[in-house]
């Protein structure tokens, strides 16, 4: 398993699920930066002797040839990379050594960004797209966007993200006799993709929507996570005079355990793969108000974009997002109905068992193509 980040995020969590659940079938090795919380979680799952520390989001000859040496010395039979940076390393490695490579994108963010760096990433991806033995997309939206951009990934598979349903706790039903201030949750990496500043625009628009009643009607928004824009985000909270209702809460190790304490989830990301935090919130019975972008749209289309249950808003339209929130804030029976619908959707279609079985089948197919490889193969 190869990733260029081990901080909080969907890709490291996805890897952790595979390590824990398929560890009896395969000898996993992990190459990643020494970042928390996932460096420690990976080390517990595979053992320190099967961990290789690599730089965070850095591609250089030293890292590349260090990985090449590790793969050769440990007789690694499959390389499975997660995320853009790791995918570059893995697919370059396959040119140095004849090892099957599986790459999982976890969101192709460079497709929507319009700058020089993203243009270069698109060009590089065009050259490497067919070098993987299999390319996994975590949503149909993600695969369709890649194909629409003229990329032709080899061995394309859609394997939706799945979550451990057994560890979720359900949100309690509300008591009409005990009205309280509603609480909204957001998981964020404070980068351009997650669009944390869009949350503040939405809350500013929500305050305008309520007008003179804002002091009594405004909910509390807790934003969990960390990243490069967090300090500017906190400064912007103060500038907009939203400190009484918006808080940056930092990283917590098991955010899913806190989901039942909230009433709604709000996400205004510019792009997603299929966000695990959103699945965990919906699986806990929270209605989710989501930007209409790839990844989110896959969830919205499954019953949350109708006239009675429209939970989507156009990216950049803070007023529309505020209206979606206000409708749920002001209508407790609607919150209960949408929350129940969200929980049923996730429990029916997004359990991790299906995801694990599909990845396992992918590994098996690659192994069977190489008759010299034993069943219990080493995977990095």
mmCIF file of C-alpha atoms in Angstrom, residues 94-356:
data_model
loop_
_atom_site.group_PDB
_atom_site.id
_atom_site.type_symbol
_atom_site.label_atom_id
_atom_site.label_comp_id
_atom_site.label_asym_id
_atom_site.label_seq_id
_atom_site.Cartn_x
_atom_site.Cartn_y
_atom_site.Cartn_z
ATOM 1 C CA UNK A 94 5.995 -0.237 -12.924
ATOM 2 C CA UNK A 95 8.342 0.944 -15.681
ATOM 3 C CA UNK A 96 11.335 -0.006 -13.545
ATOM 4 C CA UNK A 97 10.029 -3.327 -12.314
ATOM 5 C CA UNK A 98 7.471 -5.777 -13.675
ATOM 6 C CA UNK A 99 5.012 -5.610 -10.783
ATOM 7 C CA UNK A 100 1.223 -5.259 -11.252
ATOM 8 C CA UNK A 101 -0.020 -1.876 -10.088
ATOM 9 C CA UNK A 102 -3.470 -0.965 -8.776
ATOM 10 C CA UNK A 103 -4.249 2.732 -8.458
ATOM 11 C CA UNK A 104 -7.210 4.264 -6.580
ATOM 12 C CA UNK A 105 -7.794 7.951 -7.309
ATOM 13 C CA UNK A 106 -9.922 9.094 -4.306
ATOM 14 C CA UNK A 107 -11.055 12.195 -6.202
ATOM 15 C CA UNK A 108 -9.513 13.577 -9.396
ATOM 16 C CA UNK A 109 -9.326 17.158 -8.170
ATOM 17 C CA UNK A 110 -7.028 18.359 -10.937
ATOM 18 C CA UNK A 111 -9.891 18.086 -13.423
ATOM 19 C CA UNK A 112 -11.882 21.040 -12.033
ATOM 20 C CA UNK A 113 -8.958 23.271 -11.054
ATOM 21 C CA UNK A 114 -7.972 25.726 -13.777
ATOM 22 C CA UNK A 115 -4.358 26.677 -13.137
ATOM 23 C CA UNK A 116 -0.910 25.803 -14.452
ATOM 24 C CA UNK A 117 -0.225 23.110 -11.844
ATOM 25 C CA UNK A 118 -3.493 21.301 -12.546
ATOM 26 C CA UNK A 119 -2.924 21.549 -16.297
ATOM 27 C CA UNK A 120 0.459 19.878 -15.784
ATOM 28 C CA UNK A 121 -1.166 17.181 -13.640
ATOM 29 C CA UNK A 122 -3.719 16.481 -16.360
ATOM 30 C CA UNK A 123 -0.938 16.158 -18.915
ATOM 31 C CA UNK A 124 1.040 13.757 -16.694
ATOM 32 C CA UNK A 125 -2.093 11.737 -15.955
ATOM 33 C CA UNK A 126 -2.759 11.407 -19.669
ATOM 34 C CA UNK A 127 0.682 9.822 -20.070
ATOM 35 C CA UNK A 128 0.380 7.482 -17.061
ATOM 36 C CA UNK A 129 -3.319 6.555 -17.156
ATOM 37 C CA UNK A 130 -2.763 3.265 -18.981
ATOM 38 C CA UNK A 131 0.278 2.119 -17.009
ATOM 39 C CA UNK A 132 -1.680 0.692 -14.072
ATOM 40 C CA UNK A 133 -2.879 -2.910 -14.253
ATOM 41 C CA UNK A 134 -6.168 -1.749 -12.723
ATOM 42 C CA UNK A 135 -7.538 1.714 -11.911
ATOM 43 C CA UNK A 136 -10.183 1.976 -9.191
ATOM 44 C CA UNK A 137 -12.662 4.839 -8.990
ATOM 45 C CA UNK A 138 -14.715 5.271 -5.820
ATOM 46 C CA UNK A 139 -17.785 6.590 -7.670
ATOM 47 C CA UNK A 140 -19.317 6.455 -11.149
ATOM 48 C CA UNK A 141 -19.132 10.260 -11.273
ATOM 49 C CA UNK A 142 -15.368 10.091 -10.875
ATOM 50 C CA UNK A 143 -14.905 7.630 -13.757
ATOM 51 C CA UNK A 144 -17.240 9.554 -16.068
ATOM 52 C CA UNK A 145 -15.391 12.812 -15.371
ATOM 53 C CA UNK A 146 -12.043 11.195 -16.195
ATOM 54 C CA UNK A 147 -13.355 9.800 -19.458
ATOM 55 C CA UNK A 148 -14.980 13.131 -20.362
ATOM 56 C CA UNK A 149 -11.550 14.752 -19.921
ATOM 57 C CA UNK A 150 -10.136 12.418 -22.563
ATOM 58 C CA UNK A 151 -8.202 10.175 -20.167
ATOM 59 C CA UNK A 152 -8.257 6.431 -20.793
ATOM 60 C CA UNK A 153 -7.385 4.581 -17.581
ATOM 61 C CA UNK A 154 -6.422 0.947 -18.009
ATOM 62 C CA UNK A 155 -8.581 -1.680 -16.301
ATOM 63 C CA UNK A 156 -11.075 0.887 -14.986
ATOM 64 C CA UNK A 157 -13.265 -0.358 -12.116
ATOM 65 C CA UNK A 158 -15.869 1.428 -10.025
ATOM 66 C CA UNK A 159 -15.692 0.236 -6.417
ATOM 67 C CA UNK A 160 -17.676 2.665 -4.231
ATOM 68 C CA UNK A 161 -16.305 3.565 -0.834
ATOM 69 C CA UNK A 162 -17.849 1.601 1.994
ATOM 70 C CA UNK A 163 -17.903 2.125 5.749
ATOM 71 C CA UNK A 164 -18.026 -0.087 8.824
ATOM 72 C CA UNK A 165 -21.734 0.096 9.578
ATOM 73 C CA UNK A 166 -21.375 -1.817 12.822
ATOM 74 C CA UNK A 167 -19.421 0.957 14.509
ATOM 75 C CA UNK A 168 -21.968 3.695 13.785
ATOM 76 C CA UNK A 169 -24.306 5.006 16.458
ATOM 77 C CA UNK A 170 -27.688 6.321 15.459
ATOM 78 C CA UNK A 171 -28.752 9.908 15.999
ATOM 79 C CA UNK A 172 -31.473 10.161 18.656
ATOM 80 C CA UNK A 173 -34.972 11.233 17.707
ATOM 81 C CA UNK A 174 -35.703 14.810 18.650
ATOM 82 C CA UNK A 175 -38.045 15.811 21.446
ATOM 83 C CA UNK A 176 -40.548 18.513 20.365
ATOM 84 C CA UNK A 177 -40.922 19.511 24.009
ATOM 85 C CA UNK A 178 -37.234 20.404 24.309
ATOM 86 C CA UNK A 179 -36.247 22.820 21.501
ATOM 87 C CA UNK A 180 -32.552 23.554 21.320
ATOM 88 C CA UNK A 181 -29.942 25.140 19.098
ATOM 89 C CA UNK A 182 -29.233 22.851 16.164
ATOM 90 C CA UNK A 183 -25.710 21.632 15.467
ATOM 91 C CA UNK A 184 -24.139 21.141 12.034
ATOM 92 C CA UNK A 185 -20.945 19.179 11.333
ATOM 93 C CA UNK A 186 -18.364 19.454 8.569
ATOM 94 C CA UNK A 187 -15.130 17.494 7.969
ATOM 95 C CA UNK A 188 -12.493 19.573 6.228
ATOM 96 C CA UNK A 189 -8.851 19.588 5.144
ATOM 97 C CA UNK A 190 -8.794 23.406 4.764
ATOM 98 C CA UNK A 191 -7.620 23.288 1.171
ATOM 99 C CA UNK A 192 -9.053 24.484 -2.125
ATOM 100 C CA UNK A 193 -10.908 21.248 -2.788
ATOM 101 C CA UNK A 194 -12.836 21.213 0.495
ATOM 102 C CA UNK A 195 -13.754 24.916 0.152
ATOM 103 C CA UNK A 196 -13.904 25.791 3.852
ATOM 104 C CA UNK A 197 -14.450 29.472 3.085
ATOM 105 C CA UNK A 198 -17.627 28.538 1.233
ATOM 106 C CA UNK A 199 -19.030 27.393 4.591
ATOM 107 C CA UNK A 200 -18.631 30.936 5.934
ATOM 108 C CA UNK A 201 -20.317 32.416 2.880
ATOM 109 C CA UNK A 202 -23.253 30.080 3.473
ATOM 110 C CA UNK A 203 -23.538 30.990 7.152
ATOM 111 C CA UNK A 204 -23.319 34.681 6.282
ATOM 112 C CA UNK A 205 -26.198 34.147 3.835
ATOM 113 C CA UNK A 206 -28.122 32.147 6.463
ATOM 114 C CA UNK A 207 -27.793 35.034 8.921
ATOM 115 C CA UNK A 208 -29.189 37.399 6.267
ATOM 116 C CA UNK A 209 -32.013 34.935 5.588
ATOM 117 C CA UNK A 210 -33.127 35.008 9.229
ATOM 118 C CA UNK A 211 -32.634 38.764 9.624
ATOM 119 C CA UNK A 212 -33.792 40.025 13.007
ATOM 120 C CA UNK A 213 -34.373 36.446 14.216
ATOM 121 C CA UNK A 214 -30.815 35.324 13.468
ATOM 122 C CA UNK A 215 -29.695 35.427 17.106
ATOM 123 C CA UNK A 216 -32.367 32.871 18.036
ATOM 124 C CA UNK A 217 -32.382 30.770 14.854
ATOM 125 C CA UNK A 218 -28.730 30.383 13.794
ATOM 126 C CA UNK A 219 -27.301 26.875 14.329
ATOM 127 C CA UNK A 220 -23.797 25.982 15.502
ATOM 128 C CA UNK A 221 -21.328 24.821 12.829
ATOM 129 C CA UNK A 222 -18.361 22.711 13.989
ATOM 130 C CA UNK A 223 -15.645 22.238 11.374
ATOM 131 C CA UNK A 224 -13.274 19.337 12.099
ATOM 132 C CA UNK A 225 -9.848 18.823 10.562
ATOM 133 C CA UNK A 226 -6.690 20.749 9.796
ATOM 134 C CA UNK A 227 -4.836 22.032 6.767
ATOM 135 C CA UNK A 228 -2.998 24.928 5.131
ATOM 136 C CA UNK A 229 -5.904 27.389 5.214
ATOM 137 C CA UNK A 230 -7.071 26.838 8.776
ATOM 138 C CA UNK A 231 -5.480 30.002 10.224
ATOM 139 C CA UNK A 232 -6.997 32.159 7.468
ATOM 140 C CA UNK A 233 -10.337 30.407 8.023
ATOM 141 C CA UNK A 234 -10.324 31.320 11.712
ATOM 142 C CA UNK A 235 -9.360 34.890 10.845
ATOM 143 C CA UNK A 236 -12.251 35.078 8.385
ATOM 144 C CA UNK A 237 -14.680 33.837 11.079
ATOM 145 C CA UNK A 238 -13.739 36.863 13.171
ATOM 146 C CA UNK A 239 -13.968 39.263 10.208
ATOM 147 C CA UNK A 240 -17.519 38.097 9.443
ATOM 148 C CA UNK A 241 -18.490 38.193 13.148
ATOM 149 C CA UNK A 242 -19.473 34.513 13.067
ATOM 150 C CA UNK A 243 -17.489 33.318 16.103
ATOM 151 C CA UNK A 244 -20.721 32.803 18.037
ATOM 152 C CA UNK A 245 -21.870 30.123 15.577
ATOM 153 C CA UNK A 246 -18.822 28.747 13.687
ATOM 154 C CA UNK A 247 -15.881 26.947 15.290
ATOM 155 C CA UNK A 248 -12.762 25.238 13.898
ATOM 156 C CA UNK A 249 -12.446 22.189 16.141
ATOM 157 C CA UNK A 250 -9.196 20.620 14.909
ATOM 158 C CA UNK A 251 -8.600 16.915 14.389
ATOM 159 C CA UNK A 252 -10.410 14.271 16.399
ATOM 160 C CA UNK A 253 -9.403 10.613 16.010
ATOM 161 C CA UNK A 254 -12.868 9.100 15.553
ATOM 162 C CA UNK A 255 -15.214 11.724 14.167
ATOM 163 C CA UNK A 256 -17.848 9.084 13.365
ATOM 164 C CA UNK A 257 -18.427 8.647 17.105
ATOM 165 C CA UNK A 258 -19.527 12.295 17.352
ATOM 166 C CA UNK A 259 -21.946 12.223 14.423
ATOM 167 C CA UNK A 260 -25.019 11.351 16.554
ATOM 168 C CA UNK A 261 -24.447 14.572 18.534
ATOM 169 C CA UNK A 262 -25.283 16.601 15.411
ATOM 170 C CA UNK A 263 -28.450 17.358 13.486
ATOM 171 C CA UNK A 264 -27.110 17.986 9.970
ATOM 172 C CA UNK A 265 -23.995 17.694 7.836
ATOM 173 C CA UNK A 266 -22.981 20.473 5.444
ATOM 174 C CA UNK A 267 -20.368 20.109 2.687
ATOM 175 C CA UNK A 268 -19.579 22.644 -0.050
ATOM 176 C CA UNK A 269 -16.571 20.861 -1.600
ATOM 177 C CA UNK A 270 -15.553 21.738 -5.141
ATOM 178 C CA UNK A 271 -14.945 18.057 -5.901
ATOM 179 C CA UNK A 272 -15.189 14.707 -4.133
ATOM 180 C CA UNK A 273 -14.606 11.039 -4.855
ATOM 181 C CA UNK A 274 -17.193 9.547 -2.494
ATOM 182 C CA UNK A 275 -16.548 11.152 0.913
ATOM 183 C CA UNK A 276 -16.353 8.758 3.851
ATOM 184 C CA UNK A 277 -17.271 11.437 6.424
ATOM 185 C CA UNK A 278 -20.490 12.151 4.517
ATOM 186 C CA UNK A 279 -21.317 8.437 4.382
ATOM 187 C CA UNK A 280 -20.692 8.117 8.132
ATOM 188 C CA UNK A 281 -22.921 11.108 8.879
ATOM 189 C CA UNK A 282 -25.750 9.876 6.660
ATOM 190 C CA UNK A 283 -25.320 6.347 8.014
ATOM 191 C CA UNK A 284 -25.810 7.789 11.514
ATOM 192 C CA UNK A 285 -29.108 9.340 10.442
ATOM 193 C CA UNK A 286 -28.028 12.915 9.626
ATOM 194 C CA UNK A 287 -29.517 14.760 6.648
ATOM 195 C CA UNK A 288 -26.692 16.016 4.415
ATOM 196 C CA UNK A 289 -26.795 19.317 2.521
ATOM 197 C CA UNK A 290 -24.270 18.931 -0.298
ATOM 198 C CA UNK A 291 -22.812 20.909 -3.189
ATOM 199 C CA UNK A 292 -23.760 19.480 -6.578
ATOM 200 C CA UNK A 293 -20.326 18.226 -7.572
ATOM 201 C CA UNK A 294 -19.017 14.798 -8.627
ATOM 202 C CA UNK A 295 -19.071 12.420 -5.676
ATOM 203 C CA UNK A 296 -21.844 14.329 -3.886
ATOM 204 C CA UNK A 297 -24.132 14.059 -6.894
ATOM 205 C CA UNK A 298 -23.937 10.286 -6.772
ATOM 206 C CA UNK A 299 -25.606 10.464 -3.353
ATOM 207 C CA UNK A 300 -28.016 13.266 -4.207
ATOM 208 C CA UNK A 301 -29.397 11.363 -7.206
ATOM 209 C CA UNK A 302 -30.509 8.546 -4.952
ATOM 210 C CA UNK A 303 -33.562 10.356 -3.605
ATOM 211 C CA UNK A 304 -32.151 13.673 -2.348
ATOM 212 C CA UNK A 305 -32.670 15.860 -5.426
ATOM 213 C CA UNK A 306 -36.464 15.745 -5.668
ATOM 214 C CA UNK A 307 -38.771 18.687 -5.032
ATOM 215 C CA UNK A 308 -39.705 17.358 -1.596
ATOM 216 C CA UNK A 309 -36.209 16.258 -0.626
ATOM 217 C CA UNK A 310 -33.762 18.517 -2.462
ATOM 218 C CA UNK A 311 -30.581 18.616 -0.380
ATOM 219 C CA UNK A 312 -28.257 19.831 -3.155
ATOM 220 C CA UNK A 313 -27.072 23.320 -4.060
ATOM 221 C CA UNK A 314 -24.995 24.771 -6.862
ATOM 222 C CA UNK A 315 -21.372 25.357 -5.933
ATOM 223 C CA UNK A 316 -20.813 29.043 -5.180
ATOM 224 C CA UNK A 317 -24.516 29.745 -4.581
ATOM 225 C CA UNK A 318 -24.427 30.567 -0.866
ATOM 226 C CA UNK A 319 -27.997 31.870 -0.868
ATOM 227 C CA UNK A 320 -29.364 28.629 -2.296
ATOM 228 C CA UNK A 321 -27.364 26.583 0.229
ATOM 229 C CA UNK A 322 -28.678 28.761 3.060
ATOM 230 C CA UNK A 323 -32.239 28.160 1.873
ATOM 231 C CA UNK A 324 -31.654 24.392 1.937
ATOM 232 C CA UNK A 325 -30.318 24.646 5.480
ATOM 233 C CA UNK A 326 -33.124 26.927 6.675
ATOM 234 C CA UNK A 327 -35.748 24.530 5.374
ATOM 235 C CA UNK A 328 -34.279 21.717 7.489
ATOM 236 C CA UNK A 329 -33.641 23.941 10.507
ATOM 237 C CA UNK A 330 -37.256 25.106 10.532
ATOM 238 C CA UNK A 331 -38.888 21.711 9.906
ATOM 239 C CA UNK A 332 -38.101 18.988 12.463
ATOM 240 C CA UNK A 333 -40.333 16.305 10.817
ATOM 241 C CA UNK A 334 -38.516 16.918 7.510
ATOM 242 C CA UNK A 335 -35.156 16.481 9.253
ATOM 243 C CA UNK A 336 -36.321 13.180 10.691
ATOM 244 C CA UNK A 337 -37.624 11.935 7.348
ATOM 245 C CA UNK A 338 -34.533 12.902 5.369
ATOM 246 C CA UNK A 339 -32.262 11.539 8.106
ATOM 247 C CA UNK A 340 -34.055 8.193 8.073
ATOM 248 C CA UNK A 341 -33.851 8.092 4.275
ATOM 249 C CA UNK A 342 -30.112 8.861 4.418
ATOM 250 C CA UNK A 343 -29.475 6.115 6.967
ATOM 251 C CA UNK A 344 -31.378 3.554 4.904
ATOM 252 C CA UNK A 345 -29.464 4.460 1.738
ATOM 253 C CA UNK A 346 -26.050 4.051 3.356
ATOM 254 C CA UNK A 347 -26.948 0.821 5.151
ATOM 255 C CA UNK A 348 -28.330 -0.701 1.954
ATOM 256 C CA UNK A 349 -25.595 0.321 -0.479
ATOM 257 C CA UNK A 350 -22.435 1.546 1.245
ATOM 258 C CA UNK A 351 -21.342 -1.088 3.749
ATOM 259 C CA UNK A 352 -17.652 -1.925 3.562
ATOM 260 C CA UNK A 353 -18.164 -5.647 2.860
ATOM 261 C CA UNK A 354 -18.969 -5.056 -0.799
ATOM 262 C CA UNK A 355 -15.964 -2.756 -1.195
ATOM 263 C CA UNK A 356 -13.613 -5.242 0.460
#
